[in-house]
PDB file of C-alpha atoms and ligand atoms in Angstrom:
ATOM      1  CA  MET A   1     -11.209  -3.308  -1.558  1.00 94.00           C
ATOM      2  CA  HIS A   2     -11.941   0.358  -0.995  1.00 94.00           C
ATOM      3  CA  PRO A   3     -14.371   2.094  -3.426  1.00 95.00           C
ATOM      4  CA  SER A   4     -13.039   4.114  -6.411  1.00 95.00           C
ATOM      5  CA  THR A   5     -13.359   7.291  -4.404  1.00 97.00           C
ATOM      6  CA  ASP A   6     -10.489   6.285  -2.174  1.00 98.00           C
ATOM      7  CA  ALA A   7      -6.730   6.653  -2.731  1.00 98.00           C
ATOM      8  CA  LEU A   8      -3.681   5.563  -0.732  1.00 98.00           C
ATOM      9  CA  ILE A   9      -0.990   8.274  -0.669  1.00 99.00           C
ATOM     10  CA  VAL A  10       2.478   6.981   0.279  1.00 99.00           C
ATOM     11  CA  ILE A  11       4.737   9.864   1.330  1.00 98.00           C
ATOM     12  CA  ASP A  12       8.506   9.727   0.713  1.00 98.00           C
ATOM     13  CA  VAL A  13       9.342   6.096   1.627  1.00 98.00           C
ATOM     14  CA  GLN A  14      12.867   6.682   0.422  1.00 98.00           C
ATOM     15  CA  ASN A  15      16.348   5.462   1.466  1.00 98.00           C
ATOM     16  CA  ASP A  16      17.484   8.801   2.919  1.00 98.00           C
ATOM     17  CA  PHE A  17      14.557   8.765   5.382  1.00 98.00           C
ATOM     18  CA  CYS A  18      15.374   5.198   6.475  1.00 98.00           C
ATOM     19  CA  PRO A  19      18.092   4.055   8.912  1.00 98.00           C
ATOM     20  CA  GLY A  20      21.460   4.632   7.268  1.00 98.00           C
ATOM     21  CA  GLY A  21      20.112   7.479   5.112  1.00 98.00           C
ATOM     22  CA  ALA A  22      21.119  11.130   5.146  1.00 98.00           C
ATOM     23  CA  LEU A  23      18.050  12.271   7.006  1.00 98.00           C
ATOM     24  CA  ALA A  24      17.217   8.990   8.772  1.00 98.00           C
ATOM     25  CA  VAL A  25      13.893   8.742  10.633  1.00 98.00           C
ATOM     26  CA  ALA A  26      13.965   6.227  13.503  1.00 97.00           C
ATOM     27  CA  GLY A  27      12.148   3.078  12.462  1.00 98.00           C
ATOM     28  CA  GLY A  28      11.534   4.520   8.952  1.00 98.00           C
ATOM     29  CA  ASP A  29      11.932   1.098   7.397  1.00 98.00           C
ATOM     30  CA  ASP A  30       9.594  -0.670   9.878  1.00 98.00           C
ATOM     31  CA  ILE A  31       6.558   0.583   7.991  1.00 98.00           C
ATOM     32  CA  VAL A  32       7.405  -0.668   4.470  1.00 98.00           C
ATOM     33  CA  GLY A  33       5.876  -4.161   4.864  1.00 98.00           C
ATOM     34  CA  GLY A  34       2.683  -2.762   6.256  1.00 98.00           C
ATOM     35  CA  ILE A  35       2.369  -0.231   3.484  1.00 98.00           C
ATOM     36  CA  THR A  36       2.888  -2.798   0.774  1.00 97.00           C
ATOM     37  CA  ALA A  37       0.164  -4.932   2.414  1.00 97.00           C
ATOM     38  CA  LEU A  38      -2.250  -2.058   2.509  1.00 98.00           C
ATOM     39  CA  MET A  39      -1.761  -1.308  -1.155  1.00 98.00           C
ATOM     40  CA  ALA A  40      -3.816  -4.407  -1.964  1.00 97.00           C
ATOM     41  CA  ASP A  41      -6.919  -2.727  -0.620  1.00 97.00           C
ATOM     42  CA  PHE A  42      -6.801   0.405  -2.712  1.00 98.00           C
ATOM     43  CA  PRO A  43      -8.024   1.109  -6.301  1.00 97.00           C
ATOM     44  CA  ALA A  44      -5.720   4.194  -6.543  1.00 98.00           C
ATOM     45  CA  ILE A  45      -2.198   4.503  -5.232  1.00 98.00           C
ATOM     46  CA  VAL A  46       0.142   7.534  -5.427  1.00 98.00           C
ATOM     47  CA  LEU A  47       3.734   7.557  -4.278  1.00 98.00           C
ATOM     48  CA  THR A  48       5.474  10.827  -3.529  1.00 98.00           C
ATOM     49  CA  GLN A  49       9.232  11.210  -3.952  1.00 98.00           C
ATOM     50  CA  ASP A  50      11.220  14.013  -2.398  1.00 98.00           C
ATOM     51  CA  TRP A  51      13.446  15.066  -5.305  1.00 98.00           C
ATOM     52  CA  HIS A  52      15.929  17.886  -4.724  1.00 98.00           C
ATOM     53  CA  PRO A  53      18.600  19.405  -6.957  1.00 98.00           C
ATOM     54  CA  ALA A  54      22.056  19.453  -5.230  1.00 98.00           C
ATOM     55  CA  ASP A  55      21.865  23.211  -4.894  1.00 98.00           C
ATOM     56  CA  HIS A  56      18.519  23.076  -3.135  1.00 98.00           C
ATOM     57  CA  SER A  57      17.964  26.005  -0.708  1.00 98.00           C
ATOM     58  CA  SER A  58      16.655  23.745   2.043  1.00 98.00           C
ATOM     59  CA  PHE A  59      20.164  22.174   2.437  1.00 98.00           C
ATOM     60  CA  ALA A  60      22.301  23.501   5.297  1.00 98.00           C
ATOM     61  CA  ALA A  61      25.310  22.791   3.055  1.00 98.00           C
ATOM     62  CA  ASN A  62      24.170  25.510   0.705  1.00 98.00           C
ATOM     63  CA  HIS A  63      24.179  28.227   3.462  1.00 97.00           C
ATOM     64  CA  PRO A  64      27.766  28.660   4.568  1.00 96.00           C
ATOM     65  CA  GLY A  65      28.133  28.551   8.309  1.00 95.00           C
ATOM     66  CA  ALA A  66      24.578  27.203   8.949  1.00 97.00           C
ATOM     67  CA  ALA A  67      24.153  24.101  10.934  1.00 97.00           C
ATOM     68  CA  PRO A  68      21.797  21.283   9.879  1.00 97.00           C
ATOM     69  CA  PHE A  69      18.427  21.478  11.701  1.00 97.00           C
ATOM     70  CA  SER A  70      18.808  25.308  12.234  1.00 97.00           C
ATOM     71  CA  MET A  71      16.098  27.667  11.012  1.00 96.00           C
ATOM     72  CA  ILE A  72      16.353  30.376   8.359  1.00 96.00           C
ATOM     73  CA  GLN A  73      13.926  32.911   6.968  1.00 96.00           C
ATOM     74  CA  MET A  74      12.959  32.327   3.333  1.00 96.00           C
ATOM     75  CA  PRO A  75      10.900  34.761   1.275  1.00 95.00           C
ATOM     76  CA  TYR A  76       7.965  32.414   1.906  1.00 95.00           C
ATOM     77  CA  GLY A  77       8.528  32.106   5.695  1.00 94.00           C
ATOM     78  CA  PRO A  78      10.638  30.105   8.203  1.00 94.00           C
ATOM     79  CA  GLN A  79      12.444  27.065   6.860  1.00 95.00           C
ATOM     80  CA  VAL A  80      14.363  24.273   8.521  1.00 97.00           C
ATOM     81  CA  LEU A  81      17.863  23.656   7.010  1.00 98.00           C
ATOM     82  CA  TRP A  82      18.220  19.969   6.486  1.00 98.00           C
ATOM     83  CA  PRO A  83      21.204  17.734   5.871  1.00 98.00           C
ATOM     84  CA  SER A  84      21.508  17.201   2.048  1.00 98.00           C
ATOM     85  CA  HIS A  85      19.063  14.469   1.203  1.00 98.00           C
ATOM     86  CA  CYS A  86      17.068  12.915  -1.681  1.00 98.00           C
ATOM     87  CA  VAL A  87      19.322  14.432  -4.350  1.00 98.00           C
ATOM     88  CA  GLN A  88      17.866  13.757  -7.752  1.00 98.00           C
ATOM     89  CA  GLY A  89      19.060  10.418  -9.129  1.00 98.00           C
ATOM     90  CA  SER A  90      20.982   9.470  -5.982  1.00 98.00           C
ATOM     91  CA  ALA A  91      20.623   6.081  -4.101  1.00 98.00           C
ATOM     92  CA  GLY A  92      19.241   8.107  -1.168  1.00 98.00           C
ATOM     93  CA  ALA A  93      16.406   9.415  -3.259  1.00 98.00           C
ATOM     94  CA  ALA A  94      15.391   5.944  -4.513  1.00 98.00           C
ATOM     95  CA  PHE A  95      12.457   4.250  -2.880  1.00 98.00           C
ATOM     96  CA  HIS A  96      13.111   1.663  -0.178  1.00 98.00           C
ATOM     97  CA  ALA A  97      13.906  -1.569  -1.991  1.00 98.00           C
ATOM     98  CA  ASP A  98      10.981  -3.432  -0.325  1.00 98.00           C
ATOM     99  CA  LEU A  99       8.350  -0.880  -1.321  1.00 98.00           C
ATOM    100  CA  ALA A 100       6.070  -2.254  -3.998  1.00 98.00           C
ATOM    101  CA  VAL A 101       6.696   0.650  -6.388  1.00 98.00           C
ATOM    102  CA  ASP A 102       5.181  -1.197  -9.355  1.00 98.00           C
ATOM    103  CA  ARG A 103       1.727  -0.916  -7.653  1.00 98.00           C
ATOM    104  CA  ALA A 104       1.737   2.841  -8.008  1.00 98.00           C
ATOM    105  CA  ASP A 105      -0.476   4.564 -10.494  1.00 98.00           C
ATOM    106  CA  LEU A 106       1.340   7.899 -10.102  1.00 98.00           C
ATOM    107  CA  ILE A 107       4.723   8.824  -8.732  1.00 98.00           C
ATOM    108  CA  LEU A 108       4.727  12.483  -7.840  1.00 98.00           C
ATOM    109  CA  ARG A 109       8.016  14.217  -7.384  1.00 98.00           C
ATOM    110  CA  LYS A 110       8.299  17.384  -5.253  1.00 98.00           C
ATOM    111  CA  GLY A 111      10.941  19.737  -4.023  1.00 98.00           C
ATOM    112  CA  PHE A 112      12.604  20.087  -7.410  1.00 98.00           C
ATOM    113  CA  ARG A 113      12.540  23.880  -7.477  1.00 97.00           C
ATOM    114  CA  PRO A 114      15.894  25.093  -6.070  1.00 97.00           C
ATOM    115  CA  LYS A 115      14.386  28.030  -4.210  1.00 96.00           C
ATOM    116  CA  ILE A 116      11.301  26.481  -2.583  1.00 97.00           C
ATOM    117  CA  ASP A 117      11.050  23.388  -0.366  1.00 97.00           C
ATOM    118  CA  SER A 118       7.967  21.212  -0.653  1.00 97.00           C
ATOM    119  CA  TYR A 119       6.891  19.146   2.286  1.00 97.00           C
ATOM    120  CA  SER A 120       3.290  18.692   1.145  1.00 98.00           C
ATOM    121  CA  ALA A 121       2.265  16.566  -1.806  1.00 98.00           C
ATOM    122  CA  PHE A 122      -0.172  19.302  -2.803  1.00 98.00           C
ATOM    123  CA  PHE A 123       1.483  22.704  -2.258  1.00 98.00           C
ATOM    124  CA  GLU A 124       5.067  23.811  -1.947  1.00 97.00           C
ATOM    125  CA  ASN A 125       6.138  25.540   1.227  1.00 96.00           C
ATOM    126  CA  ASP A 126       5.056  28.941  -0.124  1.00 95.00           C
ATOM    127  CA  ARG A 127       1.591  27.320   0.250  1.00 94.00           C
ATOM    128  CA  THR A 128       0.492  28.612  -3.158  1.00 94.00           C
ATOM    129  CA  THR A 129       2.630  26.760  -5.794  1.00 96.00           C
ATOM    130  CA  GLN A 130       0.620  23.587  -6.646  1.00 97.00           C
ATOM    131  CA  THR A 131       2.196  20.198  -7.459  1.00 98.00           C
ATOM    132  CA  GLY A 132      -0.669  19.018  -9.660  1.00 98.00           C
ATOM    133  CA  LEU A 133      -1.833  16.236  -7.291  1.00 98.00           C
ATOM    134  CA  ASP A 134      -5.150  17.846  -6.475  1.00 98.00           C
ATOM    135  CA  GLY A 135      -6.047  18.048 -10.176  1.00 98.00           C
ATOM    136  CA  TYR A 136      -5.018  14.465 -10.698  1.00 98.00           C
ATOM    137  CA  LEU A 137      -7.137  13.120  -7.855  1.00 98.00           C
ATOM    138  CA  ARG A 138     -10.153  15.290  -8.791  1.00 98.00           C
ATOM    139  CA  ASP A 139      -9.909  14.015 -12.397  1.00 98.00           C
ATOM    140  CA  ARG A 140     -10.011  10.459 -11.121  1.00 98.00           C
ATOM    141  CA  GLY A 141     -13.011  11.209  -8.826  1.00 98.00           C
ATOM    142  CA  VAL A 142     -11.051  10.601  -5.668  1.00 98.00           C
ATOM    143  CA  SER A 143     -12.447  12.299  -2.507  1.00 98.00           C
ATOM    144  CA  ARG A 144     -11.071  10.215   0.400  1.00 98.00           C
ATOM    145  CA  LEU A 145      -7.394   9.776   1.188  1.00 98.00           C
ATOM    146  CA  VAL A 146      -5.446   7.547   3.452  1.00 98.00           C
ATOM    147  CA  LEU A 147      -1.864   8.824   4.147  1.00 98.00           C
ATOM    148  CA  VAL A 148       1.046   6.820   5.252  1.00 99.00           C
ATOM    149  CA  GLY A 149       4.870   7.309   5.148  1.00 98.00           C
ATOM    150  CA  LEU A 150       7.675   9.615   6.260  1.00 98.00           C
ATOM    151  CA  ALA A 151       7.830  11.788   8.115  1.00 98.00           C
ATOM    152  CA  THR A 152       4.700  12.082  10.276  1.00 98.00           C
ATOM    153  CA  ASP A 153       5.462  15.580  11.417  1.00 98.00           C
ATOM    154  CA  PHE A 154       6.732  17.049   8.123  1.00 97.00           C
ATOM    155  CA  CYS A 155       5.677  15.714   4.744  1.00 98.00           C
ATOM    156  CA  VAL A 156       2.811  13.535   5.971  1.00 98.00           C
ATOM    157  CA  ALA A 157       1.298  16.245   8.224  1.00 98.00           C
ATOM    158  CA  PHE A 158       1.692  19.091   5.692  1.00 98.00           C
ATOM    159  CA  SER A 159       0.042  16.791   3.089  1.00 98.00           C
ATOM    160  CA  ALA A 160      -2.808  15.886   5.398  1.00 98.00           C
ATOM    161  CA  LEU A 161      -3.475  19.521   6.361  1.00 98.00           C
ATOM    162  CA  ASP A 162      -3.446  20.652   2.725  1.00 98.00           C
ATOM    163  CA  ALA A 163      -5.752  17.783   1.714  1.00 98.00           C
ATOM    164  CA  ALA A 164      -8.172  18.667   4.469  1.00 98.00           C
ATOM    165  CA  ARG A 165      -8.115  22.340   3.406  1.00 98.00           C
ATOM    166  CA  LEU A 166      -8.829  21.197  -0.169  1.00 98.00           C
ATOM    167  CA  GLY A 167     -11.908  19.400   1.000  1.00 98.00           C
ATOM    168  CA  TYR A 168     -10.758  15.753   1.035  1.00 98.00           C
ATOM    169  CA  ASP A 169     -11.802  13.300   3.716  1.00 98.00           C
ATOM    170  CA  VAL A 170      -8.358  12.537   5.233  1.00 98.00           C
ATOM    171  CA  THR A 171      -7.064   9.646   7.443  1.00 98.00           C
ATOM    172  CA  VAL A 172      -3.515   9.378   8.555  1.00 98.00           C
ATOM    173  CA  ARG A 173      -2.470   5.838   9.564  1.00 98.00           C
ATOM    174  CA  LEU A 174       0.013   6.713  12.380  1.00 98.00           C
ATOM    175  CA  ASP A 175       1.079   3.067  12.703  1.00 98.00           C
ATOM    176  CA  LEU A 176       2.335   3.279   9.103  1.00 98.00           C
ATOM    177  CA  CYS A 177       4.176   6.580   9.650  1.00 98.00           C
ATOM    178  CA  ARG A 178       7.353   7.500  11.566  1.00 98.00           C
ATOM    179  CA  ALA A 179       8.366  11.002  12.829  1.00 98.00           C
ATOM    180  CA  ILE A 180      11.460  13.190  12.897  1.00 97.00           C
ATOM    181  CA  ASP A 181      10.167  15.031  16.046  1.00 96.00           C
ATOM    182  CA  LEU A 182      12.348  18.147  15.894  1.00 95.00           C
ATOM    183  CA  ASP A 183      11.743  20.505  18.849  1.00 94.00           C
ATOM    184  CA  GLY A 184       8.248  19.196  19.585  1.00 96.00           C
ATOM    185  CA  SER A 185       7.144  19.089  15.989  1.00 97.00           C
ATOM    186  CA  LEU A 186       5.343  15.789  16.393  1.00 98.00           C
ATOM    187  CA  ALA A 187       2.988  17.116  19.105  1.00 98.00           C
ATOM    188  CA  ALA A 188       2.527  20.413  17.337  1.00 98.00           C
ATOM    189  CA  MET A 189       1.645  18.818  14.016  1.00 98.00           C
ATOM    190  CA  THR A 190      -0.593  16.157  15.600  1.00 98.00           C
ATOM    191  CA  ALA A 191      -2.581  18.968  17.278  1.00 98.00           C
ATOM    192  CA  GLN A 192      -2.868  20.870  13.924  1.00 98.00           C
ATOM    193  CA  MET A 193      -4.101  17.692  12.146  1.00 98.00           C
ATOM    194  CA  LEU A 194      -6.708  16.982  14.811  1.00 98.00           C
ATOM    195  CA  ALA A 195      -7.909  20.607  14.722  1.00 98.00           C
ATOM    196  CA  ALA A 196      -8.236  20.385  10.930  1.00 98.00           C
ATOM    197  CA  GLY A 197     -10.449  17.346  11.144  1.00 98.00           C
ATOM    198  CA  VAL A 198      -7.873  14.845   9.949  1.00 98.00           C
ATOM    199  CA  ARG A 199      -8.650  11.350  11.296  1.00 98.00           C
ATOM    200  CA  LEU A 200      -5.693   9.770  13.060  1.00 98.00           C
ATOM    201  CA  GLU A 201      -5.787   5.983  13.174  1.00 98.00           C
ATOM    202  CA  GLY A 202      -3.429   3.236  14.296  1.00 94.00           C
TER     203      GLY A 202
HETATM  204  C1  VGL B 301      10.850  15.561   4.634  1.00 76.72           C
HETATM  205  C2  VGL B 301      12.292  17.100   5.592  1.00 76.72           C
HETATM  206  C3  VGL B 301      12.797  17.400   4.425  1.00 76.72           C
HETATM  207  C4  VGL B 301       9.793  14.523   4.748  1.00 76.72           C
HETATM  208  C5  VGL B 301      11.388  15.921   3.427  1.00 76.72           C
HETATM  209  O1  VGL B 301       9.613  13.668   3.881  1.00 76.72           O
HETATM  210  O2  VGL B 301       9.144  14.555   5.836  1.00 76.72           O
HETATM  211  N1  VGL B 301      11.285  16.180   5.691  1.00 76.72           N
HETATM  212  N2  VGL B 301      12.329  16.861   3.274  1.00 76.72           N
HETATM  213 ZN1   ZN B 302      13.297  17.200   1.445  1.00 76.72          ZN
END
């Protein structure tokens, strides 16, 4: 068992990111058993849940003429336009059926503001609006994080980079993550994580 300073952060293990889902990540469901096993070692467990309103500005469908996976400029910077996914209350937004959701101490929902996407568990994509997770972890005395989940090169990497910036000791278990890999995003985000001092294991 890890000491009370350590938390497992499970990013977006939801049906829409698994095979058959609206934004399926190859092999996304392969990691569920390993994550559930790893939960037994941690005194603190947080699950994040991507949780968008149907009119979310990150959905290509809400930008007439725009193709999924194209880029647009938002007030806060460049943004990928995604297929509609993880719509609040939908089956696609639900956690994978084999994930041990009952082990979670906290389920943190993100991406619920229509005008801002939120890849990271800590900050929305404007990099200033906080989700509240930093305060929660600090209040519990947590200083070391192990991150797993989907997708390596978006929500996991953005969470890891923000956590490192906030001063946490951060490890990403790559064997318990799977990537989207859009236009070289996996290599780019891996390099950024290494440069930020994030430990990559597995
Ligand atoms: C994610 C794209 C859009 C993720 C969420 O969980 O990595 N990626 N929303
Ligand atoms: Zn999303």
